[in-house]
Amino acid sequence: LALVASGTALWDRDLASGMVHVSEQWSKLLGRKVPSPVPDEVLNEMVHVDDRSKIEQAFNRHLRGETEMFEAMARHGHASGQWLWIRVCGRVVERDAAGVATRAIGTLQDVSAQVEVQEALRFARDAAESAPAAMRWTKHTLNNWLRVAGPTFDASLALEFIGMGGPEGKEGIGAFLEKRPARFNPDFPG
């Protein structure tokens, strides 16, 4: 009951036959009916092609006794076409007389929300760490622009101020102060 409430699915894999029993929750997670038992190959096809080797390597390390339990995260295809990040955990629970693993059980849990939060935090951290470099280059670029364009800008501004002392400048300022439309001389050279 607790597993169902947490959205966790169960799996039970017969290593000799390659058949896997999955709980009803697995169908709910993937948004489609997953038969039980199901051949291991069918479940593998639901895993994103780039993630299949991660699961296989982690499981093989566990089978060789290198890890106490098996754990991997991989994208699994949802019926909607989206990829869900699923944490797969388990362990061998039965071995034959020769010590060869014959049965493994475990859980499957959707961790997509946690992966998205981790991605957002990584992006924010990268942006925060790279911001000083970006600011440095922005300042460098603006300073170069001011050094090159500054004298031209200053000369242009000076000419504009000089022009304000002429008849058009006086008319513009007068119109502004009197709150009326300016009456510029269309024949004035300029």
Tab-separated table of C-alpha atoms in Angstrom:
chain	number	residue	atom	x	y	z
A	1	LEU	CA	0.000	0.000	0.000
A	2	ALA	CA	2.835	2.383	0.861
A	3	LEU	CA	4.575	1.644	-2.451
A	4	VAL	CA	1.388	2.357	-4.413
A	5	ALA	CA	0.862	5.601	-2.489
A	6	SER	CA	4.407	6.706	-3.329
A	7	GLY	CA	3.978	5.902	-7.031
A	8	THR	CA	6.572	3.143	-6.859
A	9	ALA	CA	6.237	0.080	-9.074
A	10	LEU	CA	7.608	-3.379	-8.282
A	11	TRP	CA	9.415	-5.818	-10.570
A	12	ASP	CA	10.395	-9.449	-10.083
A	13	ARG	CA	12.770	-10.894	-12.692
A	14	ASP	CA	13.301	-14.603	-13.345
A	15	LEU	CA	16.861	-14.526	-14.675
A	16	ALA	CA	16.687	-18.035	-16.164
A	17	SER	CA	13.574	-17.408	-18.291
A	18	GLY	CA	14.077	-13.685	-18.858
A	19	MET	CA	10.477	-13.024	-17.799
A	20	VAL	CA	9.679	-10.079	-15.540
A	21	HIS	CA	6.590	-9.687	-13.369
A	22	VAL	CA	5.660	-6.022	-12.942
A	23	SER	CA	3.081	-4.430	-10.684
A	24	GLU	CA	0.031	-2.551	-11.942
A	25	GLN	CA	1.757	0.690	-10.906
A	26	TRP	CA	4.275	0.240	-13.762
A	27	SER	CA	1.419	0.511	-16.282
A	28	LYS	CA	0.207	3.666	-14.523
A	29	LEU	CA	3.688	5.214	-14.606
A	30	LEU	CA	4.058	4.619	-18.344
A	31	GLY	CA	0.463	5.485	-19.234
A	32	ARG	CA	-0.058	2.142	-21.031
A	33	LYS	CA	-0.871	-1.438	-20.161
A	34	VAL	CA	2.280	-3.439	-19.505
A	35	PRO	CA	1.507	-7.178	-19.409
A	36	SER	CA	2.854	-9.261	-16.569
A	37	PRO	CA	4.888	-11.330	-16.919
A	38	VAL	CA	6.666	-9.610	-19.773
A	39	PRO	CA	9.865	-10.619	-21.584
A	40	ASP	CA	12.886	-8.624	-20.472
A	41	GLU	CA	13.495	-7.548	-24.100
A	42	VAL	CA	10.092	-5.809	-24.220
A	43	LEU	CA	10.946	-3.779	-21.119
A	44	ASN	CA	14.356	-2.894	-22.589
A	45	GLU	CA	12.652	-1.486	-25.690
A	46	MET	CA	10.808	1.001	-23.442
A	47	VAL	CA	14.167	2.418	-22.281
A	48	HIS	CA	15.786	5.250	-24.260
A	49	VAL	CA	18.442	3.762	-26.537
A	50	ASP	CA	21.159	5.997	-25.021
A	51	ASP	CA	20.386	4.734	-21.499
A	52	ARG	CA	20.120	0.994	-22.085
A	53	SER	CA	23.819	0.321	-21.544
A	54	LYS	CA	23.775	2.187	-18.188
A	55	ILE	CA	21.127	-0.165	-16.841
A	56	GLU	CA	22.833	-3.248	-18.247
A	57	GLN	CA	26.250	-2.264	-16.853
A	58	ALA	CA	24.871	-1.507	-13.392
A	59	PHE	CA	22.926	-4.782	-13.323
A	60	ASN	CA	25.957	-6.806	-14.517
A	61	ARG	CA	28.176	-5.221	-11.816
A	62	HIS	CA	25.600	-6.325	-9.257
A	63	LEU	CA	25.408	-9.843	-10.708
A	64	ARG	CA	29.205	-10.123	-10.394
A	65	GLY	CA	28.886	-9.140	-6.719
A	66	GLU	CA	30.617	-5.768	-7.114
A	67	THR	CA	27.653	-3.903	-5.592
A	68	GLU	CA	25.280	-4.715	-2.766
A	69	MET	CA	22.328	-3.589	-4.821
A	70	PHE	CA	21.580	-2.514	-8.358
A	71	GLU	CA	20.588	1.105	-9.071
A	72	ALA	CA	20.379	3.111	-12.283
A	73	MET	CA	18.459	6.044	-13.714
A	74	ALA	CA	17.215	5.922	-17.275
A	75	ARG	CA	14.618	7.499	-19.520
A	76	HIS	CA	11.570	5.349	-20.200
A	77	GLY	CA	9.013	6.063	-22.905
A	78	HIS	CA	5.572	7.192	-21.751
A	79	ALA	CA	2.499	6.533	-23.905
A	80	SER	CA	2.237	10.325	-24.489
A	81	GLY	CA	5.600	10.313	-26.285
A	82	GLN	CA	7.446	11.993	-23.403
A	83	TRP	CA	10.495	10.482	-21.736
A	84	LEU	CA	10.272	9.937	-17.982
A	85	TRP	CA	13.332	9.594	-15.792
A	86	ILE	CA	12.895	6.348	-13.870
A	87	ARG	CA	15.089	5.181	-10.990
A	88	VAL	CA	15.456	1.400	-11.154
A	89	CYS	CA	16.652	-0.299	-7.961
A	90	GLY	CA	16.937	-3.952	-7.058
A	91	ARG	CA	18.979	-6.864	-5.855
A	92	VAL	CA	19.502	-10.553	-6.406
A	93	VAL	CA	17.382	-12.523	-3.941
A	94	GLU	CA	17.968	-16.105	-5.129
A	95	ARG	CA	20.987	-18.048	-6.381
A	96	ASP	CA	21.336	-21.671	-7.445
A	97	ALA	CA	23.675	-24.216	-5.848
A	98	ALA	CA	26.552	-22.940	-8.024
A	99	GLY	CA	25.989	-19.363	-6.817
A	100	VAL	CA	24.526	-18.152	-10.109
A	101	ALA	CA	21.813	-15.525	-9.691
A	102	THR	CA	18.357	-16.859	-10.597
A	103	ARG	CA	15.987	-14.157	-9.338
A	104	ALA	CA	16.124	-10.413	-8.713
A	105	ILE	CA	13.471	-8.050	-7.396
A	106	GLY	CA	13.264	-4.293	-7.174
A	107	THR	CA	11.420	-1.057	-7.666
A	108	LEU	CA	10.819	1.534	-10.377
A	109	GLN	CA	10.073	5.145	-9.487
A	110	ASP	CA	9.432	8.235	-11.611
A	111	VAL	CA	12.063	10.818	-10.635
A	112	SER	CA	11.496	13.191	-13.575
A	113	ALA	CA	10.608	16.131	-11.309
A	114	GLN	CA	13.807	15.710	-9.284
A	115	VAL	CA	15.905	15.474	-12.461
A	116	GLU	CA	14.317	18.688	-13.787
A	117	VAL	CA	15.093	20.502	-10.516
A	118	GLN	CA	18.700	19.252	-10.633
A	119	GLU	CA	19.015	20.431	-14.249
A	120	ALA	CA	17.598	23.873	-13.349
A	121	LEU	CA	19.991	24.180	-10.400
A	122	ARG	CA	22.952	23.141	-12.553
A	123	PHE	CA	21.950	25.699	-15.198
A	124	ALA	CA	21.554	28.436	-12.554
A	125	ARG	CA	24.907	27.542	-10.992
A	126	ASP	CA	26.634	27.582	-14.407
A	127	ALA	CA	25.042	30.931	-15.226
A	128	ALA	CA	26.065	32.378	-11.862
A	129	GLU	CA	29.622	31.113	-12.208
A	130	SER	CA	29.977	32.370	-15.768
A	131	ALA	CA	28.373	35.768	-15.104
A	132	PRO	CA	31.630	37.479	-13.986
A	133	ALA	CA	33.308	36.445	-17.225
A	134	ALA	CA	30.346	37.677	-19.263
A	135	MET	CA	30.304	40.982	-17.389
A	136	ARG	CA	34.032	41.386	-17.909
A	137	TRP	CA	33.647	40.915	-21.682
A	138	THR	CA	30.620	43.228	-21.824
A	139	LYS	CA	32.544	45.966	-20.006
A	140	HIS	CA	35.558	45.398	-22.241
A	141	THR	CA	33.391	45.714	-25.375
A	142	LEU	CA	31.589	48.830	-24.145
A	143	ASN	CA	34.850	50.481	-23.110
A	144	ASN	CA	36.330	49.790	-26.548
A	145	TRP	CA	33.215	51.184	-28.201
A	146	LEU	CA	33.382	54.325	-26.055
A	147	ARG	CA	37.089	54.750	-26.784
A	148	VAL	CA	36.533	54.444	-30.535
A	149	ALA	CA	33.131	56.125	-30.893
A	150	GLY	CA	33.388	58.512	-27.949
A	151	PRO	CA	35.141	61.386	-29.782
A	152	THR	CA	32.621	61.179	-32.654
A	153	PHE	CA	29.740	61.151	-30.181
A	154	ASP	CA	31.226	64.132	-28.297
A	155	ALA	CA	31.680	66.128	-31.508
A	156	SER	CA	28.142	65.330	-32.628
A	157	LEU	CA	26.733	66.402	-29.279
A	158	ALA	CA	28.757	69.629	-29.362
A	159	LEU	CA	27.432	70.486	-32.831
A	160	GLU	CA	23.898	69.827	-31.616
A	161	PHE	CA	24.394	72.221	-28.706
A	162	ILE	CA	25.784	74.858	-31.053
A	163	GLY	CA	22.734	74.410	-33.251
A	164	MET	CA	20.484	75.064	-30.256
A	165	GLY	CA	21.773	78.636	-30.183
A	166	GLY	CA	20.544	79.318	-33.737
A	167	PRO	CA	17.037	80.303	-34.894
A	168	GLU	CA	15.690	76.684	-34.999
A	169	GLY	CA	16.950	75.989	-31.480
A	170	LYS	CA	15.378	79.200	-30.160
A	171	GLU	CA	12.050	78.395	-31.866
A	172	GLY	CA	12.069	74.825	-30.501
A	173	ILE	CA	12.791	75.946	-26.940
A	174	GLY	CA	10.219	78.772	-27.189
A	175	ALA	CA	7.540	76.393	-28.501
A	176	PHE	CA	8.286	73.963	-25.686
A	177	LEU	CA	8.104	76.639	-22.998
A	178	GLU	CA	4.920	78.130	-24.446
A	179	LYS	CA	3.393	74.679	-24.982
A	180	ARG	CA	2.649	75.284	-28.639
A	181	PRO	CA	3.675	73.611	-31.888
A	182	ALA	CA	7.019	74.798	-33.226
A	183	ARG	CA	6.979	76.974	-36.351
A	184	PHE	CA	10.274	76.153	-38.079
A	185	ASN	CA	11.313	78.048	-41.209
A	186	PRO	CA	11.241	75.454	-44.050
A	187	ASP	CA	13.720	77.576	-46.044
A	188	PHE	CA	16.327	77.637	-43.265
A	189	PRO	CA	19.571	75.943	-44.420
A	190	GLY	CA	20.655	73.043	-42.371
